[in-house]
Amino acid sequence: MHIQTVFDVLRQPEYTGDNRCIPCTINNLAIAAVVCIWLWVMWWPGAMAFGSLALLSIVFRGYLVPGTPTLTKRYLPDRVLSVFDTVGTDPMTTEETVAANTERLLVESGPLKPCEEFDDLCLTSQFRESWYGRMDRITTSETERQALAETLDTDGEIAFVDHGEAFTAHINGQSIGQWESHAAFVADLAAARELPQWIDQWDRLDVAEQGTLIRGLRVFIDLCPSCDGPVTPVSETVESCCREHTVLAISCDGCDARLFESVADSIERDPETV
Protein backbone atom coordinates (compact mmCIF):
# COMPACT_ATOMS: atom_id res chain seq x y z
CA MET A 1 0.00 0.00 0.00
CA HIS A 2 2.87 2.38 0.83
CA ILE A 3 4.56 1.79 -2.56
CA GLN A 4 1.30 2.46 -4.39
CA THR A 5 0.90 5.73 -2.47
CA VAL A 6 4.42 6.85 -3.38
CA PHE A 7 3.80 6.10 -7.07
CA ASP A 8 0.55 8.05 -6.96
CA VAL A 9 2.40 11.06 -5.52
CA LEU A 10 5.11 10.87 -8.18
CA ARG A 11 2.75 10.39 -11.13
CA GLN A 12 1.54 13.44 -13.07
CA PRO A 13 -1.60 12.31 -14.95
CA GLU A 14 -1.65 15.49 -17.05
CA TYR A 15 1.60 14.36 -18.74
CA THR A 16 1.31 10.54 -18.57
CA GLY A 17 -0.99 7.82 -19.83
CA ASP A 18 -3.28 8.99 -22.62
CA ASN A 19 -2.03 12.56 -22.04
CA ARG A 20 1.63 11.67 -22.57
CA CYS A 21 3.38 13.98 -25.03
CA ILE A 22 5.39 11.70 -27.31
CA PRO A 23 7.75 14.46 -28.57
CA CYS A 24 8.50 15.39 -24.92
CA THR A 25 9.23 11.75 -24.09
CA ILE A 26 11.56 11.33 -27.07
CA ASN A 27 13.46 14.53 -26.22
CA ASN A 28 13.93 13.48 -22.60
CA LEU A 29 15.01 9.94 -23.47
CA ALA A 30 17.61 11.39 -25.83
CA ILE A 31 18.90 13.76 -23.13
CA ALA A 32 19.03 10.94 -20.59
CA ALA A 33 20.94 8.71 -23.04
CA VAL A 34 23.57 11.40 -23.71
CA VAL A 35 24.09 12.05 -19.99
CA CYS A 36 24.31 8.30 -19.27
CA ILE A 37 26.99 7.83 -21.93
CA TRP A 38 29.03 10.70 -20.50
CA LEU A 39 28.67 9.38 -16.94
CA TRP A 40 29.55 5.85 -18.05
CA VAL A 41 32.90 7.10 -19.28
CA MET A 42 33.50 8.99 -16.03
CA TRP A 43 32.00 6.57 -13.48
CA TRP A 44 29.72 3.71 -14.54
CA PRO A 45 27.88 3.28 -11.18
CA GLY A 46 26.79 6.91 -11.49
CA ALA A 47 25.54 6.24 -15.01
CA MET A 48 23.47 3.28 -13.79
CA ALA A 49 21.96 5.30 -10.94
CA PHE A 50 21.19 8.30 -13.12
CA GLY A 51 19.68 6.13 -15.85
CA SER A 52 17.33 4.44 -13.39
CA LEU A 53 16.19 7.72 -11.86
CA ALA A 54 15.77 9.33 -15.28
CA LEU A 55 13.63 6.46 -16.54
CA LEU A 56 11.43 6.57 -13.43
CA SER A 57 10.98 10.31 -13.84
CA ILE A 58 9.96 9.99 -17.49
CA VAL A 59 7.58 7.10 -16.74
CA PHE A 60 5.82 8.67 -13.75
CA ARG A 61 6.15 12.41 -14.43
CA GLY A 62 6.20 12.44 -18.22
CA TYR A 63 9.54 14.21 -18.51
CA LEU A 64 13.02 14.49 -17.00
CA VAL A 65 13.98 18.12 -17.65
CA PRO A 66 11.65 20.64 -15.93
CA GLY A 67 9.73 22.76 -18.43
CA THR A 68 9.94 20.23 -21.26
CA PRO A 69 6.21 20.49 -22.20
CA THR A 70 6.54 24.28 -22.46
CA LEU A 71 9.75 24.09 -24.50
CA THR A 72 8.28 21.43 -26.80
CA LYS A 73 5.20 23.51 -27.55
CA ARG A 74 7.26 26.65 -28.04
CA TYR A 75 10.00 25.39 -30.33
CA LEU A 76 8.74 22.28 -32.15
CA PRO A 77 6.81 23.10 -35.36
CA ASP A 78 3.14 22.16 -35.37
CA ARG A 79 3.71 19.83 -38.32
CA VAL A 80 6.13 17.83 -36.14
CA LEU A 81 3.72 17.67 -33.19
CA SER A 82 0.90 16.55 -35.47
CA VAL A 83 2.88 13.45 -36.49
CA PHE A 84 2.64 12.16 -32.91
CA ASP A 85 -0.88 13.41 -32.22
CA THR A 86 -3.80 11.24 -33.40
CA VAL A 87 -6.57 12.23 -30.98
CA GLY A 88 -9.83 12.91 -32.74
CA THR A 89 -8.50 12.23 -36.23
CA ASP A 90 -10.22 10.07 -38.78
CA PRO A 91 -8.27 9.39 -42.01
CA MET A 92 -11.48 8.85 -43.97
CA THR A 93 -13.01 12.22 -43.07
CA THR A 94 -10.26 14.79 -42.46
CA GLU A 95 -8.95 15.11 -46.03
CA GLU A 96 -10.56 17.98 -47.91
CA THR A 97 -10.51 16.05 -51.17
CA VAL A 98 -12.46 13.19 -49.60
CA ALA A 99 -15.07 15.60 -48.23
CA ALA A 100 -15.40 17.30 -51.62
CA ASN A 101 -15.81 13.98 -53.43
CA THR A 102 -18.38 12.85 -50.88
CA GLU A 103 -20.49 15.97 -51.35
CA ARG A 104 -20.17 15.78 -55.13
CA LEU A 105 -21.41 12.18 -55.25
CA LEU A 106 -24.30 12.90 -52.87
CA VAL A 107 -25.36 15.87 -55.01
CA GLU A 108 -25.09 13.96 -58.27
CA SER A 109 -27.05 11.02 -56.85
CA GLY A 110 -29.88 13.10 -55.42
CA PRO A 111 -29.67 13.10 -51.59
CA LEU A 112 -28.19 16.63 -51.49
CA LYS A 113 -28.81 19.86 -53.38
CA PRO A 114 -27.69 23.51 -53.10
CA CYS A 115 -29.71 25.31 -50.44
CA GLU A 116 -32.15 27.93 -51.66
CA GLU A 117 -31.69 30.48 -48.87
CA PHE A 118 -27.93 30.31 -48.22
CA ASP A 119 -24.69 29.10 -49.77
CA ASP A 120 -24.50 25.52 -48.58
CA LEU A 121 -25.87 22.07 -49.26
CA CYS A 122 -29.18 20.72 -47.94
CA LEU A 123 -31.06 17.44 -48.02
CA THR A 124 -33.51 17.11 -50.87
CA SER A 125 -37.08 16.81 -49.65
CA GLN A 126 -37.50 13.34 -51.18
CA PHE A 127 -34.34 11.91 -49.62
CA ARG A 128 -35.06 13.55 -46.28
CA GLU A 129 -38.51 11.96 -46.16
CA SER A 130 -37.14 8.52 -47.06
CA TRP A 131 -34.17 8.72 -44.68
CA TYR A 132 -36.18 9.96 -41.70
CA GLY A 133 -38.84 7.37 -42.46
CA ARG A 134 -36.25 4.61 -42.16
CA MET A 135 -34.95 6.09 -38.89
CA ASP A 136 -38.48 6.07 -37.52
CA ARG A 137 -39.09 2.46 -38.56
CA ILE A 138 -35.78 1.34 -37.05
CA THR A 139 -36.61 2.88 -33.67
CA THR A 140 -40.29 1.85 -33.59
CA SER A 141 -41.55 -1.07 -35.65
CA GLU A 142 -38.26 -2.64 -36.79
CA THR A 143 -35.71 -3.93 -34.32
CA GLU A 144 -32.21 -2.52 -34.63
CA ARG A 145 -30.68 -5.99 -34.58
CA GLN A 146 -32.88 -7.09 -37.46
CA ALA A 147 -32.07 -3.97 -39.48
CA LEU A 148 -28.33 -4.34 -38.91
CA ALA A 149 -28.38 -8.06 -39.70
CA GLU A 150 -30.17 -7.44 -43.00
CA THR A 151 -27.86 -4.56 -43.90
CA LEU A 152 -24.71 -6.62 -43.27
CA ASP A 153 -26.28 -9.87 -44.51
CA THR A 154 -25.25 -11.77 -41.40
CA ASP A 155 -26.87 -14.31 -39.11
CA GLY A 156 -24.32 -13.81 -36.33
CA GLU A 157 -25.24 -12.86 -32.78
CA ILE A 158 -25.58 -9.06 -32.62
CA ALA A 159 -25.13 -7.09 -29.40
CA PHE A 160 -25.09 -3.37 -28.65
CA VAL A 161 -23.29 -1.55 -25.83
CA ASP A 162 -24.08 2.05 -24.89
CA HIS A 163 -21.05 3.55 -23.14
CA GLY A 164 -22.63 6.96 -22.66
CA GLU A 165 -20.09 8.87 -24.76
CA ALA A 166 -19.96 6.10 -27.37
CA PHE A 167 -22.20 3.40 -28.82
CA THR A 168 -20.74 0.14 -30.15
CA ALA A 169 -22.09 -2.81 -32.12
CA HIS A 170 -20.73 -6.35 -31.91
CA ILE A 171 -21.21 -9.52 -33.95
CA ASN A 172 -20.30 -12.79 -32.25
CA GLY A 173 -18.35 -10.83 -29.65
CA GLN A 174 -16.28 -8.87 -32.19
CA SER A 175 -16.66 -5.09 -32.40
CA ILE A 176 -17.77 -3.96 -35.86
CA GLY A 177 -18.19 -0.24 -35.27
CA GLN A 178 -18.34 2.66 -32.85
CA TRP A 179 -20.53 5.76 -33.01
CA GLU A 180 -20.74 8.99 -31.05
CA SER A 181 -24.15 7.96 -29.69
CA HIS A 182 -27.13 5.69 -30.23
CA ALA A 183 -28.72 8.48 -32.28
CA ALA A 184 -25.69 8.56 -34.59
CA PHE A 185 -25.92 4.78 -35.00
CA VAL A 186 -29.61 4.97 -35.97
CA ALA A 187 -28.86 7.71 -38.52
CA ASP A 188 -26.04 5.67 -40.07
CA LEU A 189 -28.02 2.44 -40.14
CA ALA A 190 -30.93 4.18 -41.87
CA ALA A 191 -28.55 5.82 -44.35
CA ALA A 192 -26.87 2.49 -45.09
CA ARG A 193 -30.26 1.02 -45.98
CA GLU A 194 -31.40 4.03 -48.02
CA LEU A 195 -28.33 5.11 -50.00
CA PRO A 196 -28.16 1.98 -52.21
CA GLN A 197 -31.50 3.11 -53.65
CA TRP A 198 -29.94 6.39 -54.76
CA ILE A 199 -26.32 5.64 -55.69
CA ASP A 200 -26.09 3.32 -58.70
CA GLN A 201 -22.46 2.36 -58.07
CA TRP A 202 -23.00 1.67 -54.35
CA ASP A 203 -22.03 -2.00 -54.60
CA ARG A 204 -18.80 -1.05 -56.39
CA LEU A 205 -17.67 1.22 -53.57
CA ASP A 206 -15.40 -0.25 -50.91
CA VAL A 207 -16.36 -0.29 -47.24
CA ALA A 208 -14.34 2.85 -46.44
CA GLU A 209 -16.02 4.83 -49.23
CA GLN A 210 -19.48 3.69 -48.18
CA GLY A 211 -18.70 4.60 -44.57
CA THR A 212 -17.57 8.09 -45.55
CA LEU A 213 -20.80 8.73 -47.46
CA ILE A 214 -22.94 7.39 -44.63
CA ARG A 215 -21.15 9.37 -41.94
CA GLY A 216 -21.10 12.53 -44.06
CA LEU A 217 -24.89 12.64 -44.18
CA ARG A 218 -25.08 13.17 -40.42
CA VAL A 219 -23.85 16.73 -40.92
CA PHE A 220 -27.19 17.54 -42.54
CA ILE A 221 -29.46 16.16 -39.80
CA ASP A 222 -31.81 18.81 -38.41
CA LEU A 223 -34.04 16.58 -36.27
CA CYS A 224 -32.68 14.21 -33.62
CA PRO A 225 -33.36 10.51 -34.31
CA SER A 226 -33.59 9.79 -30.56
CA CYS A 227 -35.64 12.63 -29.08
CA ASP A 228 -37.23 14.20 -32.20
CA GLY A 229 -35.98 17.63 -31.16
CA PRO A 230 -33.79 20.19 -32.93
CA VAL A 231 -30.02 19.83 -33.18
CA THR A 232 -27.36 22.47 -32.62
CA PRO A 233 -23.83 22.75 -34.02
CA VAL A 234 -21.22 23.60 -31.38
CA SER A 235 -17.47 24.03 -31.23
CA GLU A 236 -15.24 23.19 -28.29
CA THR A 237 -11.55 23.07 -27.51
CA VAL A 238 -9.99 19.69 -26.68
CA GLU A 239 -6.48 19.41 -25.24
CA SER A 240 -4.22 16.74 -26.69
CA CYS A 241 -0.51 16.26 -26.12
CA CYS A 242 1.19 19.62 -26.69
CA ARG A 243 -1.62 21.12 -28.74
CA GLU A 244 -5.26 22.07 -28.62
CA HIS A 245 -7.87 21.12 -31.20
CA THR A 246 -11.05 22.90 -32.19
CA VAL A 247 -13.72 20.22 -32.43
CA LEU A 248 -16.90 20.88 -34.40
CA ALA A 249 -19.87 18.85 -33.21
CA ILE A 250 -23.60 18.48 -33.74
CA SER A 251 -25.70 17.53 -30.71
CA CYS A 252 -29.38 17.02 -29.95
CA ASP A 253 -30.85 19.80 -27.81
CA GLY A 254 -33.33 17.57 -25.98
CA CYS A 255 -31.14 14.60 -25.02
CA ASP A 256 -27.56 15.88 -25.58
CA ALA A 257 -26.84 12.98 -27.95
CA ARG A 258 -23.74 13.67 -30.04
CA LEU A 259 -24.54 13.14 -33.72
CA PHE A 260 -21.31 14.23 -35.34
CA GLU A 261 -17.82 15.22 -34.28
CA SER A 262 -14.79 16.27 -36.31
CA VAL A 263 -11.51 18.08 -35.67
CA ALA A 264 -11.60 21.45 -37.42
CA ASP A 265 -8.04 22.62 -36.85
CA SER A 266 -5.12 22.71 -34.45
CA ILE A 267 -4.32 25.65 -32.21
CA GLU A 268 -0.91 26.35 -30.72
CA ARG A 269 -1.30 26.52 -26.96
CA ASP A 270 0.03 29.36 -24.85
CA PRO A 271 3.34 28.11 -23.39
CA GLU A 272 2.70 30.00 -20.15
CA THR A 273 -0.33 27.83 -19.32
CA VAL A 274 1.77 24.80 -18.34
mmCIF file of C-alpha atoms in Angstrom:
data_model
loop_
_atom_site.group_PDB
_atom_site.id
_atom_site.type_symbol
_atom_site.label_atom_id
_atom_site.label_comp_id
_atom_site.label_asym_id
_atom_site.label_seq_id
_atom_site.Cartn_x
_atom_site.Cartn_y
_atom_site.Cartn_z
ATOM 1 C CA MET A 1 0.000 0.000 0.000
ATOM 2 C CA HIS A 2 2.865 2.381 0.828
ATOM 3 C CA ILE A 3 4.558 1.787 -2.560
ATOM 4 C CA GLN A 4 1.296 2.459 -4.394
ATOM 5 C CA THR A 5 0.902 5.729 -2.474
ATOM 6 C CA VAL A 6 4.421 6.848 -3.383
ATOM 7 C CA PHE A 7 3.798 6.099 -7.067
ATOM 8 C CA ASP A 8 0.554 8.046 -6.957
ATOM 9 C CA VAL A 9 2.398 11.058 -5.517
ATOM 10 C CA LEU A 10 5.110 10.875 -8.181
ATOM 11 C CA ARG A 11 2.755 10.392 -11.127
ATOM 12 C CA GLN A 12 1.538 13.441 -13.069
ATOM 13 C CA PRO A 13 -1.600 12.312 -14.948
ATOM 14 C CA GLU A 14 -1.651 15.492 -17.047
ATOM 15 C CA TYR A 15 1.597 14.360 -18.743
ATOM 16 C CA THR A 16 1.314 10.544 -18.574
ATOM 17 C CA GLY A 17 -0.989 7.817 -19.831
ATOM 18 C CA ASP A 18 -3.281 8.992 -22.616
ATOM 19 C CA ASN A 19 -2.027 12.557 -22.043
ATOM 20 C CA ARG A 20 1.632 11.665 -22.572
ATOM 21 C CA CYS A 21 3.380 13.985 -25.028
ATOM 22 C CA ILE A 22 5.392 11.698 -27.308
ATOM 23 C CA PRO A 23 7.754 14.463 -28.571
ATOM 24 C CA CYS A 24 8.502 15.392 -24.922
ATOM 25 C CA THR A 25 9.227 11.751 -24.086
ATOM 26 C CA ILE A 26 11.560 11.327 -27.066
ATOM 27 C CA ASN A 27 13.459 14.525 -26.217
ATOM 28 C CA ASN A 28 13.933 13.485 -22.597
ATOM 29 C CA LEU A 29 15.012 9.944 -23.466
ATOM 30 C CA ALA A 30 17.612 11.395 -25.830
ATOM 31 C CA ILE A 31 18.904 13.757 -23.131
ATOM 32 C CA ALA A 32 19.027 10.936 -20.588
ATOM 33 C CA ALA A 33 20.939 8.713 -23.036
ATOM 34 C CA VAL A 34 23.567 11.395 -23.712
ATOM 35 C CA VAL A 35 24.092 12.048 -19.990
ATOM 36 C CA CYS A 36 24.305 8.302 -19.268
ATOM 37 C CA ILE A 37 26.985 7.834 -21.934
ATOM 38 C CA TRP A 38 29.033 10.700 -20.501
ATOM 39 C CA LEU A 39 28.674 9.377 -16.937
ATOM 40 C CA TRP A 40 29.550 5.847 -18.050
ATOM 41 C CA VAL A 41 32.904 7.102 -19.278
ATOM 42 C CA MET A 42 33.502 8.992 -16.033
ATOM 43 C CA TRP A 43 32.005 6.566 -13.479
ATOM 44 C CA TRP A 44 29.724 3.705 -14.539
ATOM 45 C CA PRO A 45 27.881 3.284 -11.180
ATOM 46 C CA GLY A 46 26.786 6.905 -11.491
ATOM 47 C CA ALA A 47 25.539 6.237 -15.006
ATOM 48 C CA MET A 48 23.472 3.275 -13.787
ATOM 49 C CA ALA A 49 21.960 5.299 -10.941
ATOM 50 C CA PHE A 50 21.186 8.300 -13.123
ATOM 51 C CA GLY A 51 19.678 6.126 -15.855
ATOM 52 C CA SER A 52 17.326 4.436 -13.393
ATOM 53 C CA LEU A 53 16.190 7.723 -11.862
ATOM 54 C CA ALA A 54 15.774 9.332 -15.284
ATOM 55 C CA LEU A 55 13.630 6.463 -16.541
ATOM 56 C CA LEU A 56 11.430 6.569 -13.433
ATOM 57 C CA SER A 57 10.981 10.314 -13.837
ATOM 58 C CA ILE A 58 9.965 9.990 -17.488
ATOM 59 C CA VAL A 59 7.582 7.104 -16.742
ATOM 60 C CA PHE A 60 5.825 8.666 -13.752
ATOM 61 C CA ARG A 61 6.150 12.405 -14.431
ATOM 62 C CA GLY A 62 6.197 12.443 -18.221
ATOM 63 C CA TYR A 63 9.538 14.214 -18.515
ATOM 64 C CA LEU A 64 13.024 14.494 -16.996
ATOM 65 C CA VAL A 65 13.982 18.117 -17.653
ATOM 66 C CA PRO A 66 11.649 20.641 -15.930
ATOM 67 C CA GLY A 67 9.726 22.761 -18.427
ATOM 68 C CA THR A 68 9.936 20.225 -21.259
ATOM 69 C CA PRO A 69 6.211 20.489 -22.201
ATOM 70 C CA THR A 70 6.542 24.276 -22.460
ATOM 71 C CA LEU A 71 9.748 24.086 -24.498
ATOM 72 C CA THR A 72 8.284 21.430 -26.799
ATOM 73 C CA LYS A 73 5.202 23.506 -27.554
ATOM 74 C CA ARG A 74 7.256 26.654 -28.037
ATOM 75 C CA TYR A 75 9.997 25.386 -30.331
ATOM 76 C CA LEU A 76 8.742 22.278 -32.153
ATOM 77 C CA PRO A 77 6.813 23.097 -35.361
ATOM 78 C CA ASP A 78 3.140 22.156 -35.368
ATOM 79 C CA ARG A 79 3.709 19.827 -38.317
ATOM 80 C CA VAL A 80 6.126 17.829 -36.141
ATOM 81 C CA LEU A 81 3.724 17.669 -33.195
ATOM 82 C CA SER A 82 0.902 16.546 -35.475
ATOM 83 C CA VAL A 83 2.882 13.446 -36.488
ATOM 84 C CA PHE A 84 2.641 12.160 -32.911
ATOM 85 C CA ASP A 85 -0.884 13.411 -32.216
ATOM 86 C CA THR A 86 -3.801 11.239 -33.396
ATOM 87 C CA VAL A 87 -6.567 12.228 -30.983
ATOM 88 C CA GLY A 88 -9.827 12.914 -32.744
ATOM 89 C CA THR A 89 -8.498 12.234 -36.228
ATOM 90 C CA ASP A 90 -10.219 10.069 -38.781
ATOM 91 C CA PRO A 91 -8.267 9.390 -42.011
ATOM 92 C CA MET A 92 -11.482 8.851 -43.969
ATOM 93 C CA THR A 93 -13.007 12.220 -43.071
ATOM 94 C CA THR A 94 -10.264 14.793 -42.464
ATOM 95 C CA GLU A 95 -8.946 15.108 -46.031
ATOM 96 C CA GLU A 96 -10.564 17.984 -47.910
ATOM 97 C CA THR A 97 -10.512 16.047 -51.165
ATOM 98 C CA VAL A 98 -12.457 13.186 -49.599
ATOM 99 C CA ALA A 99 -15.070 15.604 -48.233
ATOM 100 C CA ALA A 100 -15.405 17.299 -51.617
ATOM 101 C CA ASN A 101 -15.809 13.980 -53.430
ATOM 102 C CA THR A 102 -18.383 12.852 -50.875
ATOM 103 C CA GLU A 103 -20.492 15.969 -51.351
ATOM 104 C CA ARG A 104 -20.173 15.780 -55.131
ATOM 105 C CA LEU A 105 -21.411 12.185 -55.247
ATOM 106 C CA LEU A 106 -24.295 12.905 -52.871
ATOM 107 C CA VAL A 107 -25.358 15.873 -55.007
ATOM 108 C CA GLU A 108 -25.092 13.957 -58.275
ATOM 109 C CA SER A 109 -27.051 11.016 -56.846
ATOM 110 C CA GLY A 110 -29.876 13.100 -55.421
ATOM 111 C CA PRO A 111 -29.670 13.098 -51.592
ATOM 112 C CA LEU A 112 -28.188 16.630 -51.490
ATOM 113 C CA LYS A 113 -28.812 19.860 -53.379
ATOM 114 C CA PRO A 114 -27.692 23.509 -53.101
ATOM 115 C CA CYS A 115 -29.708 25.310 -50.438
ATOM 116 C CA GLU A 116 -32.147 27.933 -51.655
ATOM 117 C CA GLU A 117 -31.686 30.485 -48.871
ATOM 118 C CA PHE A 118 -27.926 30.310 -48.219
ATOM 119 C CA ASP A 119 -24.687 29.104 -49.774
ATOM 120 C CA ASP A 120 -24.500 25.521 -48.576
ATOM 121 C CA LEU A 121 -25.874 22.067 -49.265
ATOM 122 C CA CYS A 122 -29.176 20.725 -47.936
ATOM 123 C CA LEU A 123 -31.057 17.442 -48.017
ATOM 124 C CA THR A 124 -33.506 17.111 -50.870
ATOM 125 C CA SER A 125 -37.079 16.808 -49.647
ATOM 126 C CA GLN A 126 -37.502 13.345 -51.182
ATOM 127 C CA PHE A 127 -34.340 11.906 -49.620
ATOM 128 C CA ARG A 128 -35.060 13.551 -46.277
ATOM 129 C CA GLU A 129 -38.510 11.964 -46.158
ATOM 130 C CA SER A 130 -37.144 8.522 -47.059
ATOM 131 C CA TRP A 131 -34.169 8.725 -44.681
ATOM 132 C CA TYR A 132 -36.177 9.957 -41.700
ATOM 133 C CA GLY A 133 -38.835 7.371 -42.465
ATOM 134 C CA ARG A 134 -36.252 4.611 -42.162
ATOM 135 C CA MET A 135 -34.953 6.090 -38.887
ATOM 136 C CA ASP A 136 -38.477 6.074 -37.518
ATOM 137 C CA ARG A 137 -39.091 2.462 -38.559
ATOM 138 C CA ILE A 138 -35.780 1.335 -37.046
ATOM 139 C CA THR A 139 -36.606 2.876 -33.671
ATOM 140 C CA THR A 140 -40.287 1.852 -33.593
ATOM 141 C CA SER A 141 -41.553 -1.066 -35.648
ATOM 142 C CA GLU A 142 -38.263 -2.636 -36.789
ATOM 143 C CA THR A 143 -35.705 -3.935 -34.321
ATOM 144 C CA GLU A 144 -32.212 -2.519 -34.627
ATOM 145 C CA ARG A 145 -30.682 -5.988 -34.584
ATOM 146 C CA GLN A 146 -32.881 -7.087 -37.459
ATOM 147 C CA ALA A 147 -32.071 -3.970 -39.481
ATOM 148 C CA LEU A 148 -28.332 -4.338 -38.912
ATOM 149 C CA ALA A 149 -28.377 -8.062 -39.701
ATOM 150 C CA GLU A 150 -30.172 -7.435 -42.999
ATOM 151 C CA THR A 151 -27.858 -4.560 -43.901
ATOM 152 C CA LEU A 152 -24.708 -6.621 -43.266
ATOM 153 C CA ASP A 153 -26.277 -9.869 -44.512
ATOM 154 C CA THR A 154 -25.249 -11.772 -41.396
ATOM 155 C CA ASP A 155 -26.875 -14.312 -39.106
ATOM 156 C CA GLY A 156 -24.318 -13.805 -36.328
ATOM 157 C CA GLU A 157 -25.243 -12.857 -32.779
ATOM 158 C CA ILE A 158 -25.580 -9.062 -32.621
ATOM 159 C CA ALA A 159 -25.130 -7.088 -29.405
ATOM 160 C CA PHE A 160 -25.085 -3.367 -28.646
ATOM 161 C CA VAL A 161 -23.289 -1.551 -25.830
ATOM 162 C CA ASP A 162 -24.083 2.046 -24.895
ATOM 163 C CA HIS A 163 -21.046 3.549 -23.142
ATOM 164 C CA GLY A 164 -22.628 6.961 -22.656
ATOM 165 C CA GLU A 165 -20.094 8.868 -24.758
ATOM 166 C CA ALA A 166 -19.956 6.098 -27.373
ATOM 167 C CA PHE A 167 -22.199 3.396 -28.822
ATOM 168 C CA THR A 168 -20.742 0.140 -30.152
ATOM 169 C CA ALA A 169 -22.090 -2.810 -32.120
ATOM 170 C CA HIS A 170 -20.726 -6.353 -31.906
ATOM 171 C CA ILE A 171 -21.208 -9.520 -33.953
ATOM 172 C CA ASN A 172 -20.301 -12.794 -32.251
ATOM 173 C CA GLY A 173 -18.353 -10.832 -29.652
ATOM 174 C CA GLN A 174 -16.278 -8.873 -32.194
ATOM 175 C CA SER A 175 -16.661 -5.091 -32.398
ATOM 176 C CA ILE A 176 -17.769 -3.960 -35.856
ATOM 177 C CA GLY A 177 -18.187 -0.240 -35.269
ATOM 178 C CA GLN A 178 -18.339 2.664 -32.852
ATOM 179 C CA TRP A 179 -20.529 5.758 -33.010
ATOM 180 C CA GLU A 180 -20.737 8.991 -31.049
ATOM 181 C CA SER A 181 -24.149 7.961 -29.689
ATOM 182 C CA HIS A 182 -27.132 5.686 -30.229
ATOM 183 C CA ALA A 183 -28.725 8.476 -32.283
ATOM 184 C CA ALA A 184 -25.695 8.560 -34.595
ATOM 185 C CA PHE A 185 -25.924 4.784 -34.997
ATOM 186 C CA VAL A 186 -29.609 4.967 -35.975
ATOM 187 C CA ALA A 187 -28.856 7.705 -38.518
ATOM 188 C CA ASP A 188 -26.038 5.674 -40.071
ATOM 189 C CA LEU A 189 -28.020 2.443 -40.141
ATOM 190 C CA ALA A 190 -30.931 4.183 -41.869
ATOM 191 C CA ALA A 191 -28.550 5.822 -44.348
ATOM 192 C CA ALA A 192 -26.870 2.486 -45.092
ATOM 193 C CA ARG A 193 -30.265 1.019 -45.977
ATOM 194 C CA GLU A 194 -31.404 4.028 -48.022
ATOM 195 C CA LEU A 195 -28.328 5.112 -50.002
ATOM 196 C CA PRO A 196 -28.163 1.980 -52.214
ATOM 197 C CA GLN A 197 -31.504 3.108 -53.652
ATOM 198 C CA TRP A 198 -29.939 6.394 -54.755
ATOM 199 C CA ILE A 199 -26.321 5.644 -55.688
ATOM 200 C CA ASP A 200 -26.093 3.324 -58.700
ATOM 201 C CA GLN A 201 -22.457 2.358 -58.070
ATOM 202 C CA TRP A 202 -22.999 1.670 -54.352
ATOM 203 C CA ASP A 203 -22.031 -2.003 -54.601
ATOM 204 C CA ARG A 204 -18.799 -1.047 -56.393
ATOM 205 C CA LEU A 205 -17.670 1.220 -53.566
ATOM 206 C CA ASP A 206 -15.396 -0.248 -50.914
ATOM 207 C CA VAL A 207 -16.361 -0.292 -47.240
ATOM 208 C CA ALA A 208 -14.345 2.854 -46.441
ATOM 209 C CA GLU A 209 -16.019 4.834 -49.229
ATOM 210 C CA GLN A 210 -19.476 3.687 -48.180
ATOM 211 C CA GLY A 211 -18.698 4.600 -44.570
ATOM 212 C CA THR A 212 -17.568 8.093 -45.549
ATOM 213 C CA LEU A 213 -20.795 8.729 -47.460
ATOM 214 C CA ILE A 214 -22.943 7.388 -44.630
ATOM 215 C CA ARG A 215 -21.153 9.374 -41.943
ATOM 216 C CA GLY A 216 -21.103 12.526 -44.063
ATOM 217 C CA LEU A 217 -24.888 12.636 -44.179
ATOM 218 C CA ARG A 218 -25.076 13.166 -40.417
ATOM 219 C CA VAL A 219 -23.848 16.729 -40.916
ATOM 220 C CA PHE A 220 -27.194 17.536 -42.545
ATOM 221 C CA ILE A 221 -29.464 16.158 -39.800
ATOM 222 C CA ASP A 222 -31.806 18.812 -38.406
ATOM 223 C CA LEU A 223 -34.038 16.581 -36.268
ATOM 224 C CA CYS A 224 -32.677 14.210 -33.621
ATOM 225 C CA PRO A 225 -33.364 10.508 -34.311
ATOM 226 C CA SER A 226 -33.588 9.785 -30.564
ATOM 227 C CA CYS A 227 -35.641 12.630 -29.079
ATOM 228 C CA ASP A 228 -37.234 14.203 -32.197
ATOM 229 C CA GLY A 229 -35.982 17.632 -31.156
ATOM 230 C CA PRO A 230 -33.788 20.186 -32.930
ATOM 231 C CA VAL A 231 -30.021 19.828 -33.182
ATOM 232 C CA THR A 232 -27.360 22.470 -32.618
ATOM 233 C CA PRO A 233 -23.825 22.755 -34.022
ATOM 234 C CA VAL A 234 -21.222 23.599 -31.381
ATOM 235 C CA SER A 235 -17.466 24.028 -31.228
ATOM 236 C CA GLU A 236 -15.240 23.191 -28.285
ATOM 237 C CA THR A 237 -11.547 23.066 -27.512
ATOM 238 C CA VAL A 238 -9.990 19.689 -26.684
ATOM 239 C CA GLU A 239 -6.476 19.412 -25.244
ATOM 240 C CA SER A 240 -4.221 16.743 -26.690
ATOM 241 C CA CYS A 241 -0.507 16.255 -26.123
ATOM 242 C CA CYS A 242 1.190 19.621 -26.695
ATOM 243 C CA ARG A 243 -1.620 21.122 -28.738
ATOM 244 C CA GLU A 244 -5.258 22.073 -28.615
ATOM 245 C CA HIS A 245 -7.872 21.118 -31.204
ATOM 246 C CA THR A 246 -11.047 22.903 -32.192
ATOM 247 C CA VAL A 247 -13.722 20.218 -32.430
ATOM 248 C CA LEU A 248 -16.896 20.885 -34.395
ATOM 249 C CA ALA A 249 -19.869 18.853 -33.208
ATOM 250 C CA ILE A 250 -23.604 18.482 -33.741
ATOM 251 C CA SER A 251 -25.699 17.526 -30.712
ATOM 252 C CA CYS A 252 -29.384 17.018 -29.950
ATOM 253 C CA ASP A 253 -30.851 19.798 -27.811
ATOM 254 C CA GLY A 254 -33.326 17.566 -25.978
ATOM 255 C CA CYS A 255 -31.139 14.603 -25.016
ATOM 256 C CA ASP A 256 -27.557 15.878 -25.582
ATOM 257 C CA ALA A 257 -26.843 12.981 -27.950
ATOM 258 C CA ARG A 258 -23.741 13.672 -30.036
ATOM 259 C CA LEU A 259 -24.539 13.137 -33.722
ATOM 260 C CA PHE A 260 -21.314 14.225 -35.341
ATOM 261 C CA GLU A 261 -17.820 15.219 -34.285
ATOM 262 C CA SER A 262 -14.793 16.270 -36.313
ATOM 263 C CA VAL A 263 -11.514 18.081 -35.669
ATOM 264 C CA ALA A 264 -11.603 21.455 -37.416
ATOM 265 C CA ASP A 265 -8.041 22.624 -36.854
ATOM 266 C CA SER A 266 -5.122 22.713 -34.446
ATOM 267 C CA ILE A 267 -4.321 25.655 -32.207
ATOM 268 C CA GLU A 268 -0.909 26.345 -30.719
ATOM 269 C CA ARG A 269 -1.300 26.521 -26.957
ATOM 270 C CA ASP A 270 0.029 29.360 -24.847
ATOM 271 C CA PRO A 271 3.337 28.106 -23.388
ATOM 272 C CA GLU A 272 2.700 29.997 -20.150
ATOM 273 C CA THR A 273 -0.330 27.831 -19.324
ATOM 274 C CA VAL A 274 1.772 24.796 -18.341
#
